[in-house]
């Protein structure tokens, strides 16, 4: 990537962080038109559309960024962004597939697991959604009461419908 392009990308990201979403998006659209095969520009362009609540516009850029290849940190974000975008649009099956693919690549990603659980809820897979959420809470909570009952929460996470 040329130095000027990298500078423009940095400016667009800075503008997004400052809440200047439209200005950021305009720069990113220009960049993606000039460098359509750059995965980072596609990823940032997708993110900019999500920030503007224009999820439908984000999909093609997330998909392209993922297919071209991104460094792990950005790839995680792209899977999470694309899966969440599909979910927000009511495309739950597509969301589920994206999260499944993402979790194959990043099985320890707790945030992706939580967003996957939200999609499972939308698909009326309540037991599996609760299992993932309970297990994730047990694994990540710093709350002393949760920590005290960690083993019980983990044990019951996949047994919510059982009666003893």
PDB file of C-alpha atoms in Angstrom:
ATOM      1  CA  UNK A   1       0.000   0.000   0.000  1.00  0.00           C
ATOM      2  CA  UNK A   2       1.351   3.406  -0.939  1.00  0.00           C
ATOM      3  CA  UNK A   3       2.256   5.855   1.809  1.00  0.00           C
ATOM      4  CA  UNK A   4      -0.416   8.343   0.707  1.00  0.00           C
ATOM      5  CA  UNK A   5      -3.072   5.615   0.722  1.00  0.00           C
ATOM      6  CA  UNK A   6      -1.988   4.479   4.180  1.00  0.00           C
ATOM      7  CA  UNK A   7      -2.268   8.077   5.402  1.00  0.00           C
ATOM      8  CA  UNK A   8      -5.791   8.378   3.954  1.00  0.00           C
ATOM      9  CA  UNK A   9      -6.780   5.109   5.628  1.00  0.00           C
ATOM     10  CA  UNK A  10      -5.444   6.383   8.964  1.00  0.00           C
ATOM     11  CA  UNK A  11      -7.404   9.623   8.526  1.00  0.00           C
ATOM     12  CA  UNK A  12     -10.610   7.688   7.775  1.00  0.00           C
ATOM     13  CA  UNK A  13     -10.171   5.538  10.894  1.00  0.00           C
ATOM     14  CA  UNK A  14      -9.442   8.629  13.003  1.00  0.00           C
ATOM     15  CA  UNK A  15     -12.569  10.356  11.669  1.00  0.00           C
ATOM     16  CA  UNK A  16     -14.688   7.295  12.539  1.00  0.00           C
ATOM     17  CA  UNK A  17     -13.295   7.312  16.085  1.00  0.00           C
ATOM     18  CA  UNK A  18     -14.196  11.006  16.329  1.00  0.00           C
ATOM     19  CA  UNK A  19     -17.765  10.256  15.268  1.00  0.00           C
ATOM     20  CA  UNK A  20     -17.380  11.821  11.834  1.00  0.00           C
ATOM     21  CA  UNK A  21     -18.876   8.752  10.231  1.00  0.00           C
ATOM     22  CA  UNK A  22     -20.001  10.168   6.896  1.00  0.00           C
ATOM     23  CA  UNK A  23     -16.640  11.813   6.208  1.00  0.00           C
ATOM     24  CA  UNK A  24     -14.835   8.602   7.122  1.00  0.00           C
ATOM     25  CA  UNK A  25     -17.116   6.561   4.870  1.00  0.00           C
ATOM     26  CA  UNK A  26     -16.561   8.887   1.907  1.00  0.00           C
ATOM     27  CA  UNK A  27     -12.788   8.496   2.155  1.00  0.00           C
ATOM     28  CA  UNK A  28     -13.103   4.717   2.449  1.00  0.00           C
ATOM     29  CA  UNK A  29     -15.434   4.452  -0.558  1.00  0.00           C
ATOM     30  CA  UNK A  30     -12.880   6.367  -2.623  1.00  0.00           C
ATOM     31  CA  UNK A  31     -10.080   4.138  -1.361  1.00  0.00           C
ATOM     32  CA  UNK A  32     -11.953   0.903  -2.035  1.00  0.00           C
ATOM     33  CA  UNK A  33     -12.782   2.102  -5.547  1.00  0.00           C
ATOM     34  CA  UNK A  34      -9.089   2.824  -6.139  1.00  0.00           C
ATOM     35  CA  UNK A  35      -7.815  -0.355  -4.410  1.00  0.00           C
ATOM     36  CA  UNK A  36     -10.627  -2.915  -4.717  1.00  0.00           C
ATOM     37  CA  UNK A  37      -8.409  -5.869  -3.783  1.00  0.00           C
ATOM     38  CA  UNK A  38      -6.935  -4.460  -0.601  1.00  0.00           C
ATOM     39  CA  UNK A  39      -8.377  -6.480   2.301  1.00  0.00           C
ATOM     40  CA  UNK A  40      -7.783  -3.834   4.977  1.00  0.00           C
ATOM     41  CA  UNK A  41      -9.503  -1.115   2.952  1.00  0.00           C
ATOM     42  CA  UNK A  42     -12.452  -3.449   2.274  1.00  0.00           C
ATOM     43  CA  UNK A  43     -12.667  -4.292   5.986  1.00  0.00           C
ATOM     44  CA  UNK A  44     -12.570  -0.656   7.062  1.00  0.00           C
ATOM     45  CA  UNK A  45     -15.119   0.276   4.398  1.00  0.00           C
ATOM     46  CA  UNK A  46     -17.476  -2.447   5.677  1.00  0.00           C
ATOM     47  CA  UNK A  47     -17.017  -1.189   9.224  1.00  0.00           C
ATOM     48  CA  UNK A  48     -17.792   2.356   8.106  1.00  0.00           C
ATOM     49  CA  UNK A  49     -21.091   1.257   6.561  1.00  0.00           C
ATOM     50  CA  UNK A  50     -21.971  -0.627   9.771  1.00  0.00           C
ATOM     51  CA  UNK A  51     -21.216   2.507  11.781  1.00  0.00           C
ATOM     52  CA  UNK A  52     -23.666   4.432   9.605  1.00  0.00           C
ATOM     53  CA  UNK A  53     -26.332   1.736  10.155  1.00  0.00           C
ATOM     54  CA  UNK A  54     -26.135   0.849   6.466  1.00  0.00           C
ATOM     55  CA  UNK A  55     -25.588  -2.849   7.082  1.00  0.00           C
ATOM     56  CA  UNK A  56     -26.687  -4.013   3.627  1.00  0.00           C
ATOM     57  CA  UNK A  57     -23.880  -1.963   2.097  1.00  0.00           C
ATOM     58  CA  UNK A  58     -21.314  -3.492   4.455  1.00  0.00           C
ATOM     59  CA  UNK A  59     -21.796  -7.128   3.470  1.00  0.00           C
ATOM     60  CA  UNK A  60     -19.918  -7.132   0.158  1.00  0.00           C
ATOM     61  CA  UNK A  61     -16.885  -5.455   1.738  1.00  0.00           C
ATOM     62  CA  UNK A  62     -16.753  -7.806   4.725  1.00  0.00           C
ATOM     63  CA  UNK A  63     -17.040 -10.804   2.415  1.00  0.00           C
ATOM     64  CA  UNK A  64     -14.310  -9.536   0.113  1.00  0.00           C
ATOM     65  CA  UNK A  65     -11.960  -8.689   2.996  1.00  0.00           C
ATOM     66  CA  UNK A  66     -12.410 -12.183   4.448  1.00  0.00           C
ATOM     67  CA  UNK A  67     -11.936 -13.902   1.097  1.00  0.00           C
ATOM     68  CA  UNK A  68      -8.765 -11.932   0.265  1.00  0.00           C
ATOM     69  CA  UNK A  69      -7.285 -12.470   3.719  1.00  0.00           C
ATOM     70  CA  UNK A  70      -6.641 -10.289   6.736  1.00  0.00           C
ATOM     71  CA  UNK A  71      -4.310 -10.427   9.739  1.00  0.00           C
ATOM     72  CA  UNK A  72      -5.906 -12.361  12.617  1.00  0.00           C
ATOM     73  CA  UNK A  73      -7.056  -9.329  14.633  1.00  0.00           C
ATOM     74  CA  UNK A  74      -8.879  -7.797  11.671  1.00  0.00           C
ATOM     75  CA  UNK A  75     -10.108 -11.202  10.460  1.00  0.00           C
ATOM     76  CA  UNK A  76     -11.771 -11.761  13.831  1.00  0.00           C
ATOM     77  CA  UNK A  77     -13.404  -8.359  13.548  1.00  0.00           C
ATOM     78  CA  UNK A  78     -14.558  -9.062  10.001  1.00  0.00           C
ATOM     79  CA  UNK A  79     -16.189 -12.364  10.992  1.00  0.00           C
ATOM     80  CA  UNK A  80     -17.851 -10.692  13.964  1.00  0.00           C
ATOM     81  CA  UNK A  81     -18.953  -7.727  11.858  1.00  0.00           C
ATOM     82  CA  UNK A  82     -20.319  -9.839   9.008  1.00  0.00           C
ATOM     83  CA  UNK A  83     -22.106 -12.276  11.320  1.00  0.00           C
ATOM     84  CA  UNK A  84     -23.641  -9.426  13.295  1.00  0.00           C
ATOM     85  CA  UNK A  85     -24.636  -7.602  10.113  1.00  0.00           C
ATOM     86  CA  UNK A  86     -26.471 -10.642   8.773  1.00  0.00           C
ATOM     87  CA  UNK A  87     -28.184 -11.056  12.161  1.00  0.00           C
ATOM     88  CA  UNK A  88     -29.239  -7.398  12.267  1.00  0.00           C
ATOM     89  CA  UNK A  89     -30.770  -7.839   8.810  1.00  0.00           C
ATOM     90  CA  UNK A  90     -32.709 -10.924   9.937  1.00  0.00           C
ATOM     91  CA  UNK A  91     -30.565 -13.265   7.835  1.00  0.00           C
ATOM     92  CA  UNK A  92     -30.047 -15.643  10.739  1.00  0.00           C
ATOM     93  CA  UNK A  93     -28.896 -18.707   8.797  1.00  0.00           C
ATOM     94  CA  UNK A  94     -26.187 -16.678   7.038  1.00  0.00           C
ATOM     95  CA  UNK A  95     -25.192 -15.205  10.383  1.00  0.00           C
ATOM     96  CA  UNK A  96     -24.946 -18.667  11.910  1.00  0.00           C
ATOM     97  CA  UNK A  97     -22.702 -19.901   9.072  1.00  0.00           C
ATOM     98  CA  UNK A  98     -20.378 -16.897   9.368  1.00  0.00           C
ATOM     99  CA  UNK A  99     -20.048 -17.363  13.124  1.00  0.00           C
ATOM    100  CA  UNK A 100     -19.449 -21.102  12.728  1.00  0.00           C
ATOM    101  CA  UNK A 101     -16.673 -20.384  10.210  1.00  0.00           C
ATOM    102  CA  UNK A 102     -15.223 -17.707  12.469  1.00  0.00           C
ATOM    103  CA  UNK A 103     -15.262 -20.000  15.496  1.00  0.00           C
ATOM    104  CA  UNK A 104     -13.458 -22.728  13.533  1.00  0.00           C
ATOM    105  CA  UNK A 105     -10.634 -20.239  12.957  1.00  0.00           C
ATOM    106  CA  UNK A 106     -10.861 -18.599  16.395  1.00  0.00           C
ATOM    107  CA  UNK A 107     -12.377 -21.166  18.792  1.00  0.00           C
ATOM    108  CA  UNK A 108     -11.381 -19.236  21.921  1.00  0.00           C
ATOM    109  CA  UNK A 109     -12.943 -15.911  20.858  1.00  0.00           C
ATOM    110  CA  UNK A 110     -15.445 -15.223  23.638  1.00  0.00           C
ATOM    111  CA  UNK A 111     -17.056 -12.183  21.976  1.00  0.00           C
ATOM    112  CA  UNK A 112     -17.737 -14.182  18.822  1.00  0.00           C
ATOM    113  CA  UNK A 113     -19.287 -16.939  20.947  1.00  0.00           C
ATOM    114  CA  UNK A 114     -21.619 -14.431  22.582  1.00  0.00           C
ATOM    115  CA  UNK A 115     -22.727 -12.973  19.243  1.00  0.00           C
ATOM    116  CA  UNK A 116     -23.168 -16.516  17.920  1.00  0.00           C
ATOM    117  CA  UNK A 117     -25.410 -17.243  20.918  1.00  0.00           C
ATOM    118  CA  UNK A 118     -27.522 -14.193  20.063  1.00  0.00           C
ATOM    119  CA  UNK A 119     -27.972 -15.581  16.542  1.00  0.00           C
ATOM    120  CA  UNK A 120     -28.915 -18.983  17.969  1.00  0.00           C
ATOM    121  CA  UNK A 121     -31.546 -17.242  20.082  1.00  0.00           C
ATOM    122  CA  UNK A 122     -32.962 -15.659  16.915  1.00  0.00           C
ATOM    123  CA  UNK A 123     -33.056 -19.136  15.358  1.00  0.00           C
ATOM    124  CA  UNK A 124     -35.040 -20.322  18.408  1.00  0.00           C
ATOM    125  CA  UNK A 125     -32.173 -22.571  19.503  1.00  0.00           C
ATOM    126  CA  UNK A 126     -32.627 -21.355  23.059  1.00  0.00           C
ATOM    127  CA  UNK A 127     -30.923 -24.219  24.890  1.00  0.00           C
ATOM    128  CA  UNK A 128     -27.734 -23.991  22.824  1.00  0.00           C
ATOM    129  CA  UNK A 129     -27.711 -20.182  23.107  1.00  0.00           C
ATOM    130  CA  UNK A 130     -28.046 -20.364  26.900  1.00  0.00           C
ATOM    131  CA  UNK A 131     -25.374 -23.053  27.120  1.00  0.00           C
ATOM    132  CA  UNK A 132     -22.855 -20.880  25.286  1.00  0.00           C
ATOM    133  CA  UNK A 133     -23.737 -17.787  27.320  1.00  0.00           C
ATOM    134  CA  UNK A 134     -23.644 -19.539  30.687  1.00  0.00           C
ATOM    135  CA  UNK A 135     -20.366 -21.257  29.935  1.00  0.00           C
ATOM    136  CA  UNK A 136     -18.837 -17.997  28.690  1.00  0.00           C
ATOM    137  CA  UNK A 137     -20.005 -16.142  31.800  1.00  0.00           C
ATOM    138  CA  UNK A 138     -18.554 -18.861  34.031  1.00  0.00           C
ATOM    139  CA  UNK A 139     -15.241 -18.703  32.177  1.00  0.00           C
ATOM    140  CA  UNK A 140     -14.852 -14.928  32.034  1.00  0.00           C
ATOM    141  CA  UNK A 141     -16.595 -13.341  35.000  1.00  0.00           C
ATOM    142  CA  UNK A 142     -14.576 -11.563  37.653  1.00  0.00           C
ATOM    143  CA  UNK A 143     -17.607 -11.369  39.928  1.00  0.00           C
ATOM    144  CA  UNK A 144     -16.837 -13.275  43.143  1.00  0.00           C
ATOM    145  CA  UNK A 145     -20.301 -14.826  43.396  1.00  0.00           C
ATOM    146  CA  UNK A 146     -20.103 -16.117  39.828  1.00  0.00           C
ATOM    147  CA  UNK A 147     -16.589 -17.425  40.493  1.00  0.00           C
ATOM    148  CA  UNK A 148     -17.862 -19.229  43.614  1.00  0.00           C
ATOM    149  CA  UNK A 149     -20.449 -21.062  41.516  1.00  0.00           C
ATOM    150  CA  UNK A 150     -18.363 -21.486  38.360  1.00  0.00           C
ATOM    151  CA  UNK A 151     -18.416 -25.303  38.431  1.00  0.00           C
ATOM    152  CA  UNK A 152     -22.171 -25.424  38.980  1.00  0.00           C
ATOM    153  CA  UNK A 153     -22.848 -22.893  36.205  1.00  0.00           C
ATOM    154  CA  UNK A 154     -20.641 -24.840  33.805  1.00  0.00           C
ATOM    155  CA  UNK A 155     -22.282 -28.120  34.837  1.00  0.00           C
ATOM    156  CA  UNK A 156     -25.825 -26.851  34.311  1.00  0.00           C
ATOM    157  CA  UNK A 157     -25.027 -24.898  31.123  1.00  0.00           C
ATOM    158  CA  UNK A 158     -25.984 -27.852  28.891  1.00  0.00           C
ATOM    159  CA  UNK A 159     -28.552 -29.413  31.245  1.00  0.00           C
ATOM    160  CA  UNK A 160     -31.145 -26.674  31.538  1.00  0.00           C
ATOM    161  CA  UNK A 161     -34.045 -28.928  30.634  1.00  0.00           C
ATOM    162  CA  UNK A 162     -33.094 -31.794  32.944  1.00  0.00           C
ATOM    163  CA  UNK A 163     -34.960 -32.455  36.182  1.00  0.00           C
ATOM    164  CA  UNK A 164     -33.360 -34.386  39.025  1.00  0.00           C
TER     165      UNK A 164
END
